[in-house]
Coordinates of C-alpha atoms and ligand atoms in Angstrom, one line a residue:
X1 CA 0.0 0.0 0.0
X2 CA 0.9 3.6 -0.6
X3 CA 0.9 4.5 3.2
X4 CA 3.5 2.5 4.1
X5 CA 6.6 3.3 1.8
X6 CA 8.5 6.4 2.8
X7 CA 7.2 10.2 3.2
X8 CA 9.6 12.4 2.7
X9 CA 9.7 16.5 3.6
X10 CA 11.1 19.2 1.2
X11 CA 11.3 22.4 3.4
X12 CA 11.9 26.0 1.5
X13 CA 13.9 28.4 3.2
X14 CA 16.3 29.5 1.1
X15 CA 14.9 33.2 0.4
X16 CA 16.1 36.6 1.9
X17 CA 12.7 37.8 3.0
X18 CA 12.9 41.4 1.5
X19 CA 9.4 41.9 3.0
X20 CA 10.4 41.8 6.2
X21 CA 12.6 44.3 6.1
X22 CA 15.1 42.7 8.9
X23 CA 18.5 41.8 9.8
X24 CA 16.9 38.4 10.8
X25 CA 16.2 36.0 8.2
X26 CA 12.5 35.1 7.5
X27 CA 12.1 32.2 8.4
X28 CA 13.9 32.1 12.1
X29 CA 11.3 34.9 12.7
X30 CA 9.9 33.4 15.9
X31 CA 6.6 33.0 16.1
X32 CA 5.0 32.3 20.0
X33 CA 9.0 31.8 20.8
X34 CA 9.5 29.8 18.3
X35 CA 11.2 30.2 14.9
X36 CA 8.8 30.0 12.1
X37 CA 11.1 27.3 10.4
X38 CA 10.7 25.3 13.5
X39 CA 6.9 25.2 13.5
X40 CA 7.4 23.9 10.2
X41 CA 9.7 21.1 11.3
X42 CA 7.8 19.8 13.9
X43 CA 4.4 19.1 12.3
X44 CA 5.9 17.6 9.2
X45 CA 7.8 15.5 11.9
X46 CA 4.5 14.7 13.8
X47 CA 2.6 14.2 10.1
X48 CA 5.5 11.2 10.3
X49 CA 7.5 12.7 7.6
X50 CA 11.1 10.0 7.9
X51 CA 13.8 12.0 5.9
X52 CA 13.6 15.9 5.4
X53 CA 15.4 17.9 3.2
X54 CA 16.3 21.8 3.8
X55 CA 16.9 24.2 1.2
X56 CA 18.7 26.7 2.6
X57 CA 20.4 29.8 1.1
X58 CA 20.4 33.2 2.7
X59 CA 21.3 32.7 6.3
X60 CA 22.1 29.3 5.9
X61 CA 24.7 29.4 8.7
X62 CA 22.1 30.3 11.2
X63 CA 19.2 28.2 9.8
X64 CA 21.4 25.0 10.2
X65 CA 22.5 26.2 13.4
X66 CA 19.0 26.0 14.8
X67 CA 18.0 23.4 12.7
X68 CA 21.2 21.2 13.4
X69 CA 20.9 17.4 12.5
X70 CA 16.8 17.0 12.1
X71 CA 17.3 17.8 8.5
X72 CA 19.8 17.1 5.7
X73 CA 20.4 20.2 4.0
X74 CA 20.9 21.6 0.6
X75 CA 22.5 24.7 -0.5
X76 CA 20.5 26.9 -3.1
X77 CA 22.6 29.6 -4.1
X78 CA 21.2 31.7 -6.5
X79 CA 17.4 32.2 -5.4
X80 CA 15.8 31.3 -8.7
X81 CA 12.7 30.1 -7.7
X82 CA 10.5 27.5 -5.8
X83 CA 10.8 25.4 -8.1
X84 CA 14.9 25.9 -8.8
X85 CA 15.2 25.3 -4.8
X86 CA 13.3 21.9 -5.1
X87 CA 15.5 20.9 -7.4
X88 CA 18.7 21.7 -5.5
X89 CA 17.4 18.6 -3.5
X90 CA 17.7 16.1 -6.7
X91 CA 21.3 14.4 -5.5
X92 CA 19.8 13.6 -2.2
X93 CA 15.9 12.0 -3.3
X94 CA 15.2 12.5 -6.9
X95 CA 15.6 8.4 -7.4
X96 CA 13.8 7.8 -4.1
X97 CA 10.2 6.1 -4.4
X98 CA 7.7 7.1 -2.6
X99 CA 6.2 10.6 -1.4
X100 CA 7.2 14.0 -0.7
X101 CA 5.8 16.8 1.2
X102 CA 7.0 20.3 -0.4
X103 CA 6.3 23.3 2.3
X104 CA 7.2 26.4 3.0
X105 CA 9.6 27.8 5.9
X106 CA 7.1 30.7 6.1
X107 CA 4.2 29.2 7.1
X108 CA 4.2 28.4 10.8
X109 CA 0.6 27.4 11.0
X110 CA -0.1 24.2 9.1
X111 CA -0.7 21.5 11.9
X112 CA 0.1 17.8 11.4
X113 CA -3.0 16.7 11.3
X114 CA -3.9 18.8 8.5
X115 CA -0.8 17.3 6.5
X116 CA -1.8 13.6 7.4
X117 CA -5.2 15.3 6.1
X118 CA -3.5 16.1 3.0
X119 CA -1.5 12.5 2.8
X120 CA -4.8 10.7 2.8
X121 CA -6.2 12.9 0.0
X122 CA -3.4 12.2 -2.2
X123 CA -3.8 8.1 -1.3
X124 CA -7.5 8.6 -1.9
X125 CA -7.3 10.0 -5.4
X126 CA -4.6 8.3 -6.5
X127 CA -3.2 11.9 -8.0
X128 CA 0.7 12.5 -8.6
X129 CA 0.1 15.8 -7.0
X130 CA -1.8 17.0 -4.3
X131 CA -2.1 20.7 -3.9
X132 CA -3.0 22.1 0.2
X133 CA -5.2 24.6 -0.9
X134 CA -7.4 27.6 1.7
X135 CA -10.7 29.4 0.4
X136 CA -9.0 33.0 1.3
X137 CA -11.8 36.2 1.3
X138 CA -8.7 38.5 0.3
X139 CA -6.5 36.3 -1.6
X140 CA -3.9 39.3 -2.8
X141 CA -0.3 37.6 -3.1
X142 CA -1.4 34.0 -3.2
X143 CA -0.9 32.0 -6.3
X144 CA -4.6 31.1 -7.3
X145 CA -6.3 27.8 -8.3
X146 CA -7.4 27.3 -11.7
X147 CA -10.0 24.7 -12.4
X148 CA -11.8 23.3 -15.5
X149 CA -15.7 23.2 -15.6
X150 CA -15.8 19.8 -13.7
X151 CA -14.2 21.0 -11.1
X152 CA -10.7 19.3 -11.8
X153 CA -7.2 21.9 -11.1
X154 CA -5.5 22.7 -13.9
X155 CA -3.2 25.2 -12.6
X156 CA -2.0 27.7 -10.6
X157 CA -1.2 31.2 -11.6
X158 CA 0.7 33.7 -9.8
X159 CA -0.9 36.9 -8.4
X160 CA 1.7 38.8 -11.5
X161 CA 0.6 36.6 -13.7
X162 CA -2.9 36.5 -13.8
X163 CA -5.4 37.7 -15.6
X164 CA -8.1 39.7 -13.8
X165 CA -10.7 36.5 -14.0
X166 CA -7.8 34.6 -12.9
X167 CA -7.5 37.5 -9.8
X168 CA -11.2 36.8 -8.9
X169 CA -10.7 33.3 -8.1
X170 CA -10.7 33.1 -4.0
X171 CA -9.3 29.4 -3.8
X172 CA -5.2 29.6 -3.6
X173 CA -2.2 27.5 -3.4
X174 CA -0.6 26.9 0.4
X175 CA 2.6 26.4 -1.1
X176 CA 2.4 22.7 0.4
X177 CA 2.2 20.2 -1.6
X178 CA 2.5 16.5 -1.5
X179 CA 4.2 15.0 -4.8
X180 CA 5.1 11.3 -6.0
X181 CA 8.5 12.3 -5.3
X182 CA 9.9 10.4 -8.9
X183 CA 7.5 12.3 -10.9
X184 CA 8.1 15.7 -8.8
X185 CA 11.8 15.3 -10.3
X186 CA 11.3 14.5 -13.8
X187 CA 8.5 17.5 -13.9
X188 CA 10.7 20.0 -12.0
X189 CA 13.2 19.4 -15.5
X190 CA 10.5 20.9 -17.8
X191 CA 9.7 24.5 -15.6
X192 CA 10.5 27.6 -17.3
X193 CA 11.0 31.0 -15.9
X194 CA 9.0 32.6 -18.8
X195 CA 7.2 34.5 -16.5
X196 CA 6.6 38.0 -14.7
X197 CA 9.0 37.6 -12.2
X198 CA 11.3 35.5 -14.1
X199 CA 12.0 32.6 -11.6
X200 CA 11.1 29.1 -11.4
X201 CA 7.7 28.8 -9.9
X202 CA 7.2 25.1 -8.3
X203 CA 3.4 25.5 -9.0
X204 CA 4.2 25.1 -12.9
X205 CA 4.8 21.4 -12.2
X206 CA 1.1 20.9 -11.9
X207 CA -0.1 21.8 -15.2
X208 CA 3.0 19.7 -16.7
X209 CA 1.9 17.0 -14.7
X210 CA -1.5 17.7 -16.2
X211 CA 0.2 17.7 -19.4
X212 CA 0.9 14.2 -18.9
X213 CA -2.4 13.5 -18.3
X214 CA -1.6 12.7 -14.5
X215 CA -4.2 13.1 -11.5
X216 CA -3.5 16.3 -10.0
X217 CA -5.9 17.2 -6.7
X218 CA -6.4 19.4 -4.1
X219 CA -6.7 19.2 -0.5
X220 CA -8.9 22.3 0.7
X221 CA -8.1 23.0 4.5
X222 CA -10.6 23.3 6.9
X223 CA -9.3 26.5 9.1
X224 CA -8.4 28.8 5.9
X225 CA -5.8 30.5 8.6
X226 CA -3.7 27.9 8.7
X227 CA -2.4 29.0 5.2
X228 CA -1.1 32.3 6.2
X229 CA 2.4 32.7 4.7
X230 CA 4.3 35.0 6.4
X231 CA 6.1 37.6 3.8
X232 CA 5.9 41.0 6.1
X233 CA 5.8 42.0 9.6
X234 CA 2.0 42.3 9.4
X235 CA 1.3 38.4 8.5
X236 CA 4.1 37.8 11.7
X237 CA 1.4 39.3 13.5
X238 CA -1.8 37.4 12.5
X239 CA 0.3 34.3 12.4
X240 CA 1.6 35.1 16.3
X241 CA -2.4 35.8 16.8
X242 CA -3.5 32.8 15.2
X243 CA -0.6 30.7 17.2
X244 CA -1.8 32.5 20.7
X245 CA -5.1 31.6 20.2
X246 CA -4.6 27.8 19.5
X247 CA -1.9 27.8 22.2
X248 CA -4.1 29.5 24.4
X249 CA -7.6 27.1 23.6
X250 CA -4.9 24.1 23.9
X251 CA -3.9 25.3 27.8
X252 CA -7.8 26.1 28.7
X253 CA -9.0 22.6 27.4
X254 CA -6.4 21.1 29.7
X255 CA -8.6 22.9 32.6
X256 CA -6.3 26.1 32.6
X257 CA -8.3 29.1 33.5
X258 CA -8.0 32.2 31.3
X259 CA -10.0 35.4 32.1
X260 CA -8.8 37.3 29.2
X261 CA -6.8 34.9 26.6
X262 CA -6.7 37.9 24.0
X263 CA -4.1 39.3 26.3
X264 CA -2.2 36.4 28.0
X265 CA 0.7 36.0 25.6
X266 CA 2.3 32.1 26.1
X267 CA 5.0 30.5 24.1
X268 CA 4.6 27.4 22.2
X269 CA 6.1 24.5 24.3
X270 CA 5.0 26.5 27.9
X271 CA 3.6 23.7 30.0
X272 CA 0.9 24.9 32.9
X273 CA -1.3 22.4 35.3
X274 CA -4.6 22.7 35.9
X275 CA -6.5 24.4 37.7
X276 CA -4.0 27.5 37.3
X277 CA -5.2 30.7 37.2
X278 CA -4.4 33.5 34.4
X279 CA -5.3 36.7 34.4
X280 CA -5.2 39.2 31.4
X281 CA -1.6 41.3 30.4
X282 CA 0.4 37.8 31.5
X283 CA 3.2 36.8 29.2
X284 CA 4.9 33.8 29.7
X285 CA 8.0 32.4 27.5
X286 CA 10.3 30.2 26.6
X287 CA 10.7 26.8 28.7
X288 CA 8.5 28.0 31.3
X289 CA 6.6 25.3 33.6
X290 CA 4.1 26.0 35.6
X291 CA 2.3 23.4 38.3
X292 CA -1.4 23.1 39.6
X293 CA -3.3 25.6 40.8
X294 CA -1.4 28.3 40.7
X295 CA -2.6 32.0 40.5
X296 CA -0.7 34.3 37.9
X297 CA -1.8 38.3 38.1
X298 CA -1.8 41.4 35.6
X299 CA 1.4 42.5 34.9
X300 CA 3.4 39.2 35.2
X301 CA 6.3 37.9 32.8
X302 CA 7.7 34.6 33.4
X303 CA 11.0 33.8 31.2
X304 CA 12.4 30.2 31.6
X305 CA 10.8 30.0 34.8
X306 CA 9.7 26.8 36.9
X307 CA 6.8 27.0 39.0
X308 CA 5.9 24.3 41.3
X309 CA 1.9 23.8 42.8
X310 CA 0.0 26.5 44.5
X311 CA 2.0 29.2 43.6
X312 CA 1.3 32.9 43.9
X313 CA 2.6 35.7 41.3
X314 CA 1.4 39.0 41.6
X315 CA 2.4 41.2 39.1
X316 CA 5.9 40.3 39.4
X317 CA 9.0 38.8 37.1
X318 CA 10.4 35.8 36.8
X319 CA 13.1 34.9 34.9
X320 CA 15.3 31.7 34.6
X321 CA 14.7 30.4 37.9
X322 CA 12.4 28.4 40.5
X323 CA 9.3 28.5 43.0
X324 CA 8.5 25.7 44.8
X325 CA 5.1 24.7 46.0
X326 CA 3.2 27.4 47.9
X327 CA 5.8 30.1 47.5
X328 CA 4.6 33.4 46.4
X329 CA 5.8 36.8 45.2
X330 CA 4.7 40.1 44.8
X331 CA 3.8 42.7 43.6
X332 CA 6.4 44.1 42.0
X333 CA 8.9 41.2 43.1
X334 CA 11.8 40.2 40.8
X335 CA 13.6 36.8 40.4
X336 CA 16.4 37.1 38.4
X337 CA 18.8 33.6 37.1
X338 CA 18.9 31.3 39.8
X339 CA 16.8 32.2 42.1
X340 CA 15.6 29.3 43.9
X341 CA 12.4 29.9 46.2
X342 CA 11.8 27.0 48.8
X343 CA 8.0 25.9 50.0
X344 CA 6.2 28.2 51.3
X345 CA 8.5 31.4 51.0
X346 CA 6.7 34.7 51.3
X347 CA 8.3 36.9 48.7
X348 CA 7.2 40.4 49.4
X349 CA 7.1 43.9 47.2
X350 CA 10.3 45.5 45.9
X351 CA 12.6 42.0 46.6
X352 CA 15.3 41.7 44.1
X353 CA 16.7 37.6 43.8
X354 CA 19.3 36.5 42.3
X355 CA 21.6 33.4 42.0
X356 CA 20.3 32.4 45.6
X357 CA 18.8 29.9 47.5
X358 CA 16.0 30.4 49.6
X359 CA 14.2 27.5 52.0
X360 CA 11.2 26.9 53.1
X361 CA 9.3 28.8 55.4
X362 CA 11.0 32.0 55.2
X363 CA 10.1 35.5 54.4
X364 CA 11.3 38.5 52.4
X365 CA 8.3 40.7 53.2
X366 CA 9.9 44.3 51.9
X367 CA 12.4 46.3 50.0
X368 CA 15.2 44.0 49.7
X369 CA 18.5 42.8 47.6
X370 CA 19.9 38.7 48.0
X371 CA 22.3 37.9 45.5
X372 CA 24.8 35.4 45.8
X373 CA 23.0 33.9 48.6
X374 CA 21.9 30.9 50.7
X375 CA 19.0 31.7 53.1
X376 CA 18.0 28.8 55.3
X377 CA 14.5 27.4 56.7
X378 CA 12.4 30.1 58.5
X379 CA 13.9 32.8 58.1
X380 CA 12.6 36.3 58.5
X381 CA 14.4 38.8 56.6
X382 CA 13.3 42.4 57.3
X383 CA 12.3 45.6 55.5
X384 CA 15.1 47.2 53.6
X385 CA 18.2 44.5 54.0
X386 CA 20.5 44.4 51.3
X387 CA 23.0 41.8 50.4
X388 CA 26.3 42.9 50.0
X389 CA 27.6 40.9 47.3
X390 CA 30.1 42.8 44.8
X391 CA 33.6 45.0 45.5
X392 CA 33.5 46.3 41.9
X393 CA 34.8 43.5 40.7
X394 CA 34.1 40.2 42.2
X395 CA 31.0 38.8 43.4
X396 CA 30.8 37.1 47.1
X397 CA 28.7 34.6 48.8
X398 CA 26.3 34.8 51.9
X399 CA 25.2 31.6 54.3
X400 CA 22.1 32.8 56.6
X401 CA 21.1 29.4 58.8
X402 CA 17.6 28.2 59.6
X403 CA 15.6 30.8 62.0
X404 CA 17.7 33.7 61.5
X405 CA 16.2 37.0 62.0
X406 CA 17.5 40.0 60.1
X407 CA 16.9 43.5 61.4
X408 CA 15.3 45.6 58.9
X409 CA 18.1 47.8 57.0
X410 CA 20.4 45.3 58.0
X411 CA 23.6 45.2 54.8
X412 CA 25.1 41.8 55.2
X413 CA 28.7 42.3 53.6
X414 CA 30.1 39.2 51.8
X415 CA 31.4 36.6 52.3
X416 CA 29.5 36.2 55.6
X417 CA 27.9 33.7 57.5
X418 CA 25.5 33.8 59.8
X419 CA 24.7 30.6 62.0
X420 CA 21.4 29.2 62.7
X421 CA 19.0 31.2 64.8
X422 CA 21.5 34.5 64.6
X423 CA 19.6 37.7 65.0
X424 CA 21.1 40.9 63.6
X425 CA 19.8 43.9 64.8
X426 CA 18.2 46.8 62.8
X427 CA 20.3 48.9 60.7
X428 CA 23.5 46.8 61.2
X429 CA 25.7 46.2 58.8
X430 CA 27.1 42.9 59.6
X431 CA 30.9 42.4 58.2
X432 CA 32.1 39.6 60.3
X433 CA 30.3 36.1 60.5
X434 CA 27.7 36.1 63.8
X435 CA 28.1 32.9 65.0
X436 CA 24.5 30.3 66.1
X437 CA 22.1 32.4 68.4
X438 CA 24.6 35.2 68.4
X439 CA 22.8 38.4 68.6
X440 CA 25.0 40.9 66.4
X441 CA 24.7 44.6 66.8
X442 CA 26.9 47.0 64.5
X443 CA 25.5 50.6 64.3
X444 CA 26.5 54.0 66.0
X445 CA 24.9 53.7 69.5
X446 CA 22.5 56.5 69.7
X447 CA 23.0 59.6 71.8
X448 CA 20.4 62.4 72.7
X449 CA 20.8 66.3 72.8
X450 CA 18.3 67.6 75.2
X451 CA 16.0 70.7 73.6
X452 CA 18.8 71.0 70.7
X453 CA 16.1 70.4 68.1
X454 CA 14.7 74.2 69.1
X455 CA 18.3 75.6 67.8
X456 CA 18.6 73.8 64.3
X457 CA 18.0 76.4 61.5
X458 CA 14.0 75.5 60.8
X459 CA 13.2 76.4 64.2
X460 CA 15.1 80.0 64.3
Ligands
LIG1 C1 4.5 31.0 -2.9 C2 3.8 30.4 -4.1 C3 2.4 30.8 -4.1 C4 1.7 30.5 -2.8 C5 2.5 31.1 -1.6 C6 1.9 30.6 -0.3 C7 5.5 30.1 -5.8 C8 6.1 30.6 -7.1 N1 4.5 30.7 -5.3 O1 4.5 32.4 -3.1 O2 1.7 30.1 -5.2 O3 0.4 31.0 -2.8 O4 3.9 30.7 -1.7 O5 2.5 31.2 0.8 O6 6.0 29.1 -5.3 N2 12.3 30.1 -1.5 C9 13.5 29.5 -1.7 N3 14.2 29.7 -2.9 C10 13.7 30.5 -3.9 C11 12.5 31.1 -3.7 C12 11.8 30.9 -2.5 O7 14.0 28.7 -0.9 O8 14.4 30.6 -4.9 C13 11.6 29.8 -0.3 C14 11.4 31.1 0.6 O9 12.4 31.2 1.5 C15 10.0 30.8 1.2 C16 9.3 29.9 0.2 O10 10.3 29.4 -0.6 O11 10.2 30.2 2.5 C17 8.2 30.6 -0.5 O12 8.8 31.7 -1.2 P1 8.1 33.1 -1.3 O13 8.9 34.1 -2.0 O14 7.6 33.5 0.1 O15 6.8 32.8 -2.2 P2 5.4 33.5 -2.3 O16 5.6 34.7 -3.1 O17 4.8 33.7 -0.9
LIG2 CA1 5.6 33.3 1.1

């Protein structure tokens, strides 16, 4: 049977991307985090694609970078066409049997089950060529779909090169195809660049293939917006709407609750647990993980962050490090890298952490700098303390033990270690290690001037 010899993926990213006007080539534009060229990868991956092919060009250095050894890769270097950059992949498949997805690097939003969709078309109507086609209400740009009175495709015809009937027609090529790969090949030979743009258009293979008197079909999609390709910044932003809201619908069917998904921004690839909570104006990247029931205010922004169960965070950021269950921050609380929150922790408003360690049961209600830092269990760390962690030029490290209790406006100077159940009183700041229980003291002891208030220069 057809469905079991070998699929293979051609993907096109070989163009500049003119229309994007960027330093960054199209197709690592990310999309929801994620580099258009990736979305594209995984669902031809997922449609069970075995052996993919990338033609790469401009920015090839960076596109195999990212793309690294998922793909074999061939080198178009004269951007000639669609078609041309199909056939740069000849050496590697041209005698392969079997058949072969074409697609796009600019079109983040066709899902795999929409390809395996398209697979089982091609199987069903025994065609050489299967054409993904959408039913587009402003089809501007889009090659269009040209078929004969029964219905049947003959062709597609560029935007430049059609006539204005041709224009009217709403139905228009994906640019994703699926081929028998042998006759793909032996078609791509006969394309021309007699055309308005003088290139080679991979389109033209389907009326040679018609030529032929081969079955050519198409596949019309069922969610028309899964065709977007993305040529200027505008169609990045659809596409990154269109992502949001399936990444978003995908979260809240796995019983995460959103009150305003039009404004909660999530990467692909976030994981959350449910029963979370997600207000409006949240925005949440990269690797992030967040556990169950969790409640995540207005105004947050969680980079690379891991969030255990229960956990509180009100209008704060997050980035690169880790909350354990029941912790909490905010508002305006910051983690930066390596910040490590323990069970329970109370993380109050205006707390800066970084690169410390903080365990369970303690609390950083107010106001206050730890970096470079290991905070044991129970700990209360008052108003205003900072951690003295940097000369100028290197950075040191402080050890608070379990049940310490730091004064408010207490500076700890590192390196410095306080034992367990130290107490430092308020405004010290603490340069030599206080040792267990110690109570240490280092401020100006405070002396009174009777009735000399009446003589400073307000009161004259
Ligand atoms: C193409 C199709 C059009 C379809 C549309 C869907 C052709 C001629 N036209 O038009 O029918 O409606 O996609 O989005 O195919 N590329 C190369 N090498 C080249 C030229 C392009 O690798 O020489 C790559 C580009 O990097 C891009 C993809 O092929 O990822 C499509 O090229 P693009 O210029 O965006 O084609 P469209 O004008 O959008
Ligand atoms: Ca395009």
């Amino acid at each position: 049977m057809m469905q079991e010899k070998d699929v293979y993926g051609i993907v096109l990213a070989a163009g500049k991307g003119t229309r994007m006007k960027s330093k960054l080539y199209k197709v690592l534009h990310p999309v929801c985090g994620k580099a258009m060229v990736l979305h594209v990868m995984d669902s031809l991956e997922e449609a069970g694609v075995s052996h993919l092919v990338t033609v790469v060009g401009h920015g090839s250095d960076a596109v195999k970078d990212l793309l690294a050894d998922r793909t074999d890769y061939c080198f178009q270097e004269e951007q000639l066409g669609t078609a041309h950059a199909v056939k740069m992949a000849k050496d590697l498949l041209a005698d392969k049997e079997g058949k072969t997805i074409v697609i796009c690097g600019d079109t983040p939003l066709i899902r795999p089950e929409t390809l395996k969709a398209l697979l089982a078309h091609h199987d069903e109507t025994l065609a050489k060529a299967t054409i993904l086609t959408s039913l587009e209400e402003n089809p501007t740009g889009y090659g269009r779909i040209i078929r004969d009175e029964e219905g049947s495709v003959q062709k597609i015809v560029e935007e430049k090169d059609a006539t204005d009937e041709e224009r009217l027609v709403k139905e228009v090529n994906s640019g994703t195809y699926v081929f028998d790969n042998r006759s793909l090949f032996k078609a791509l030979e006969e394309v021309k660049n007699d055309n308005a743009q003088g290139e080679y258009y991979l389109p033209d293979v389907v009326a040679i293939l018609k030529s032929w008197g081969e079955v050519v079909s198409a596949y019309p999609m069922e969610d028309v917006r899964e065709g977007l390709g993305v040529n200027d910044r505008l169609a990045l932003s659809k596409a990154t709407r269109f992502m949001q809201e399936r990444i978003n619908q995908e979260h809240m069917l796995n019983g995460v609750t959103m009150i305003d998904p039009t404004t909660t921004f999530i990467d692909a690839g976030v994981k959350i647990g449910a029963d979370t909570l997600i207000e409006g104006q949240v925005t949440i990247k990269g690797q992030t993980v967040i556990g169950e029931d969790c409640t995540i205010t207005s105004g947050s922004r969680l980079i690379d962050a891991t969030i255990g169960n229960g956990v509180t965070v009100t209008q704060s950021v997050i980035e690169s490090a880790r909350m354990a269950d029941g912790s909490n921050i905010g508002p305006f609380g910051r983690l930066r890298p390596q910040a490590d929150i323990g069970e329970n922790v109370h993380i109050g408003n205006f707390v800066e952490v970084k690169k410390a360690t903080i365990k369970k049961d303690s609390k950083v209600g107010h106001l206050t700098y730890i970096g470079d830092a290991t905070v044991g269990e129970r700990v209360n760390v008052g108003c205003g303390t900072i951690f003295v962690n940097y000369n100028g030029k290197d950075k040191f490290h402080t050890t608070v033990g379990d049940d310490c209790f730091i004064g408010c406006d207490t500076s700890l100077v590192a390196p410095v270690n306080l034992g367990d159940g130290a107490f430092t009183a308020a405004g010290s700041v603490i340069t030599k290690d206080v040792p267990a229980d110690g109570l240490a003291i280092a401020r100006n002891r405070q002396s009174n001037k009777e009735n000399y208030a009446k003589k400073l220069p307000h009161r004259r």
